[in-house]
Amino acid sequence: MAIREIKTYGSPVLRAKAQPIENVNQEVWNLAQDMKETMRLAKGVGLAANQVGVLWRIITFTNPEEQKDQVLINPQIVHLSEEREKDEEGCLSFPDIYDQVERAKKVVVKGWDLEGKEITIEGEGLLARILQHEIDHLDGILFVDRLSPARRLLIRNKLKRISVAEE
Ligand code: ZN
C-alpha cells in the first residue's frame, strides 16, 4: 500500500469526469487500498479517485454508522430524498475551507464492492452527505459549487489563496 498525493483546488483532474470501471482487477484493488490509507492519514471521511489523480469511478468513505472504511466502485445515486438539510462540509482538496452546504438528507446509492458484487447503501445525515460529496467529485463537481452565490463570494479570496492553478 502507498500514500498518494491529494490534488488540491485548481488541479484540472478535479474538474474532469471519471470513467466507469469495467472489471475489478489488481490495479483497482491497489488503488482502493491506497485511497483508504491516504484518506485515513489525511483524517478525511471520504475520498474520490479524482483527488489522487485517477479518473476512475471509485470512492472510499468512512461509514459513520458502522465505523468502518468502505469502497464503492461505479457508485450511482438511485434515490435522493426531497427533504434537504444544511451542514458544515469540508474537502481534502480544499485545505482549511469549510462551509454550509445544503444536500438531500437521505440517499440510496448502488455500486460494486471490491469483489465486483453489486451493493446498495442507504444513508442518512452524515453518510448521505459524504456519499453525495464523493459522487459529485467523480463528475468534476466540487462542494464549493454547491454553495449559494453569496457564500461563494465570501470565500473567494480563500479559494484564490489555495488554488494551485488559474481556473
Ligand atoms: Zn471532496
PDB file of C-alpha atoms in Angstrom, residues 15-129:
ATOM      1  CA  ARG A  15     -12.820  19.126 -12.864  1.00  0.00           C
ATOM      2  CA  ALA A  16     -12.697  16.045 -15.096  1.00  0.00           C
ATOM      3  CA  LYS A  17     -15.285  13.282 -15.309  1.00  0.00           C
ATOM      4  CA  ALA A  18     -14.116   9.882 -14.082  1.00  0.00           C
ATOM      5  CA  GLN A  19     -14.716   6.814 -16.251  1.00  0.00           C
ATOM      6  CA  PRO A  20     -16.595   3.654 -15.234  1.00  0.00           C
ATOM      7  CA  ILE A  21     -14.530   0.683 -14.122  1.00  0.00           C
ATOM      8  CA  GLU A  22     -15.176  -2.384 -16.251  1.00  0.00           C
ATOM      9  CA  ASN A  23     -13.657  -5.015 -14.058  1.00  0.00           C
ATOM     10  CA  VAL A  24     -12.188  -5.058 -10.602  1.00  0.00           C
ATOM     11  CA  ASN A  25      -8.621  -6.103 -11.282  1.00  0.00           C
ATOM     12  CA  GLN A  26      -5.476  -5.899  -9.174  1.00  0.00           C
ATOM     13  CA  GLU A  27      -4.878  -2.285 -10.200  1.00  0.00           C
ATOM     14  CA  VAL A  28      -8.327  -1.253  -8.988  1.00  0.00           C
ATOM     15  CA  TRP A  29      -7.832  -3.192  -5.775  1.00  0.00           C
ATOM     16  CA  ASN A  30      -4.475  -1.500  -5.161  1.00  0.00           C
ATOM     17  CA  LEU A  31      -5.953   1.919  -5.831  1.00  0.00           C
ATOM     18  CA  ALA A  32      -8.751   1.252  -3.339  1.00  0.00           C
ATOM     19  CA  GLN A  33      -6.287   0.232  -0.626  1.00  0.00           C
ATOM     20  CA  ASP A  34      -4.116   3.279  -1.292  1.00  0.00           C
ATOM     21  CA  MET A  35      -7.131   5.573  -1.215  1.00  0.00           C
ATOM     22  CA  LYS A  36      -8.286   4.172   2.136  1.00  0.00           C
ATOM     23  CA  GLU A  37      -4.812   4.629   3.588  1.00  0.00           C
ATOM     24  CA  THR A  38      -4.473   8.138   2.140  1.00  0.00           C
ATOM     25  CA  MET A  39      -7.901   9.107   3.477  1.00  0.00           C
ATOM     26  CA  ARG A  40      -7.086   7.833   6.978  1.00  0.00           C
ATOM     27  CA  LEU A  41      -3.735   9.589   7.123  1.00  0.00           C
ATOM     28  CA  ALA A  42      -5.317  12.858   5.978  1.00  0.00           C
ATOM     29  CA  LYS A  43      -8.080  12.368   8.593  1.00  0.00           C
ATOM     30  CA  GLY A  44     -10.780  12.630   5.955  1.00  0.00           C
ATOM     31  CA  VAL A  45     -14.090  10.826   5.886  1.00  0.00           C
ATOM     32  CA  GLY A  46     -14.238  10.410   2.121  1.00  0.00           C
ATOM     33  CA  LEU A  47     -12.049  10.399  -0.951  1.00  0.00           C
ATOM     34  CA  ALA A  48     -12.740  10.125  -4.673  1.00  0.00           C
ATOM     35  CA  ALA A  49     -10.223   8.800  -7.196  1.00  0.00           C
ATOM     36  CA  ASN A  50     -10.031  12.195  -8.956  1.00  0.00           C
ATOM     37  CA  GLN A  51      -8.489  13.549  -5.770  1.00  0.00           C
ATOM     38  CA  VAL A  52      -5.488  11.265  -6.164  1.00  0.00           C
ATOM     39  CA  GLY A  53      -5.272  11.996  -9.875  1.00  0.00           C
ATOM     40  CA  VAL A  54      -7.020   8.874 -11.195  1.00  0.00           C
ATOM     41  CA  LEU A  55     -10.079   9.235 -13.435  1.00  0.00           C
ATOM     42  CA  TRP A  56     -11.869   6.047 -12.429  1.00  0.00           C
ATOM     43  CA  ARG A  57     -15.238   5.901 -10.737  1.00  0.00           C
ATOM     44  CA  ILE A  58     -14.245   4.762  -7.275  1.00  0.00           C
ATOM     45  CA  ILE A  59     -14.750   6.317  -3.855  1.00  0.00           C
ATOM     46  CA  THR A  60     -13.717   5.444  -0.328  1.00  0.00           C
ATOM     47  CA  PHE A  61     -15.517   6.694   2.740  1.00  0.00           C
ATOM     48  CA  THR A  62     -15.906   6.117   6.435  1.00  0.00           C
ATOM     49  CA  ASN A  63     -19.339   4.761   7.143  1.00  0.00           C
ATOM     50  CA  PRO A  64     -20.236   6.609  10.357  1.00  0.00           C
ATOM     51  CA  GLU A  65     -22.990   4.135  11.138  1.00  0.00           C
ATOM     52  CA  GLU A  66     -20.700   1.133  11.019  1.00  0.00           C
ATOM     53  CA  GLN A  67     -17.451   2.877  11.937  1.00  0.00           C
ATOM     54  CA  LYS A  68     -15.599   1.306   9.055  1.00  0.00           C
ATOM     55  CA  ASP A  69     -13.955   2.375   5.831  1.00  0.00           C
ATOM     56  CA  GLN A  70     -15.730   1.246   2.697  1.00  0.00           C
ATOM     57  CA  VAL A  71     -15.034   1.225  -1.016  1.00  0.00           C
ATOM     58  CA  LEU A  72     -17.636   1.780  -3.687  1.00  0.00           C
ATOM     59  CA  ILE A  73     -16.953   1.247  -7.374  1.00  0.00           C
ATOM     60  CA  ASN A  74     -19.108   2.852 -10.076  1.00  0.00           C
ATOM     61  CA  PRO A  75     -21.408   4.415  -7.465  1.00  0.00           C
ATOM     62  CA  GLN A  76     -24.749   5.694  -8.692  1.00  0.00           C
ATOM     63  CA  ILE A  77     -27.336   7.632  -6.801  1.00  0.00           C
ATOM     64  CA  VAL A  78     -30.660   5.871  -7.246  1.00  0.00           C
ATOM     65  CA  HIS A  79     -32.680   7.972  -4.830  1.00  0.00           C
ATOM     66  CA  LEU A  80     -32.378  11.387  -3.195  1.00  0.00           C
ATOM     67  CA  SER A  81     -34.890  12.445  -0.574  1.00  0.00           C
ATOM     68  CA  GLU A  82     -36.835  15.595  -1.165  1.00  0.00           C
ATOM     69  CA  GLU A  83     -36.083  16.564   2.377  1.00  0.00           C
ATOM     70  CA  ARG A  84     -32.850  18.515   2.482  1.00  0.00           C
ATOM     71  CA  GLU A  85     -30.565  19.730   5.220  1.00  0.00           C
ATOM     72  CA  LYS A  86     -27.678  22.108   5.630  1.00  0.00           C
ATOM     73  CA  ASP A  87     -24.488  21.223   7.441  1.00  0.00           C
ATOM     74  CA  GLU A  88     -20.846  22.110   7.505  1.00  0.00           C
ATOM     75  CA  GLU A  89     -18.695  20.452   4.897  1.00  0.00           C
ATOM     76  CA  GLY A  90     -15.035  20.383   4.031  1.00  0.00           C
ATOM     77  CA  CYS A  91     -12.894  18.564   1.487  1.00  0.00           C
ATOM     78  CA  LEU A  92      -9.357  17.197   1.497  1.00  0.00           C
ATOM     79  CA  SER A  93      -8.754  19.100  -1.752  1.00  0.00           C
ATOM     80  CA  PHE A  94      -9.652  22.398  -0.012  1.00  0.00           C
ATOM     81  CA  PRO A  95      -7.359  22.751   2.993  1.00  0.00           C
ATOM     82  CA  ASP A  96      -8.944  24.844   5.756  1.00  0.00           C
ATOM     83  CA  ILE A  97     -12.121  25.695   3.884  1.00  0.00           C
ATOM     84  CA  TYR A  98     -15.419  24.704   5.466  1.00  0.00           C
ATOM     85  CA  ASP A  99     -18.865  25.951   4.694  1.00  0.00           C
ATOM     86  CA  GLN A 100     -22.557  25.154   4.951  1.00  0.00           C
ATOM     87  CA  VAL A 101     -23.808  23.011   2.091  1.00  0.00           C
ATOM     88  CA  GLU A 102     -27.421  22.022   1.517  1.00  0.00           C
ATOM     89  CA  ARG A 103     -27.940  18.441   0.354  1.00  0.00           C
ATOM     90  CA  ALA A 104     -30.568  15.731   0.332  1.00  0.00           C
ATOM     91  CA  LYS A 105     -30.997  14.296   3.813  1.00  0.00           C
ATOM     92  CA  LYS A 106     -31.281  10.698   2.657  1.00  0.00           C
ATOM     93  CA  VAL A 107     -29.802   8.880  -0.248  1.00  0.00           C
ATOM     94  CA  VAL A 108     -29.750   5.414  -1.782  1.00  0.00           C
ATOM     95  CA  VAL A 109     -26.618   4.519  -3.705  1.00  0.00           C
ATOM     96  CA  LYS A 110     -25.783   1.462  -5.753  1.00  0.00           C
ATOM     97  CA  GLY A 111     -22.341   0.305  -6.780  1.00  0.00           C
ATOM     98  CA  TRP A 112     -19.880  -2.582  -6.602  1.00  0.00           C
ATOM     99  CA  ASP A 113     -17.733  -3.750  -3.768  1.00  0.00           C
ATOM    100  CA  LEU A 114     -14.150  -4.915  -4.240  1.00  0.00           C
ATOM    101  CA  GLU A 115     -15.345  -8.330  -5.360  1.00  0.00           C
ATOM    102  CA  GLY A 116     -17.370  -6.747  -8.141  1.00  0.00           C
ATOM    103  CA  LYS A 117     -20.587  -7.620  -6.354  1.00  0.00           C
ATOM    104  CA  GLU A 118     -23.455  -5.139  -6.549  1.00  0.00           C
ATOM    105  CA  ILE A 119     -24.250  -3.481  -3.245  1.00  0.00           C
ATOM    106  CA  THR A 120     -26.805  -0.909  -2.122  1.00  0.00           C
ATOM    107  CA  ILE A 121     -26.098   1.611   0.601  1.00  0.00           C
ATOM    108  CA  GLU A 122     -28.800   3.654   2.275  1.00  0.00           C
ATOM    109  CA  GLY A 123     -27.509   6.680   4.053  1.00  0.00           C
ATOM    110  CA  GLU A 124     -28.960   9.443   6.148  1.00  0.00           C
ATOM    111  CA  GLY A 125     -27.412  12.600   7.577  1.00  0.00           C
ATOM    112  CA  LEU A 126     -23.618  12.488   7.550  1.00  0.00           C
ATOM    113  CA  LEU A 127     -23.400   9.301   5.487  1.00  0.00           C
ATOM    114  CA  ALA A 128     -25.792  10.710   2.866  1.00  0.00           C
ATOM    115  CA  ARG A 129     -23.726  13.897   2.764  1.00  0.00           C
TER     116      ARG A 129
END
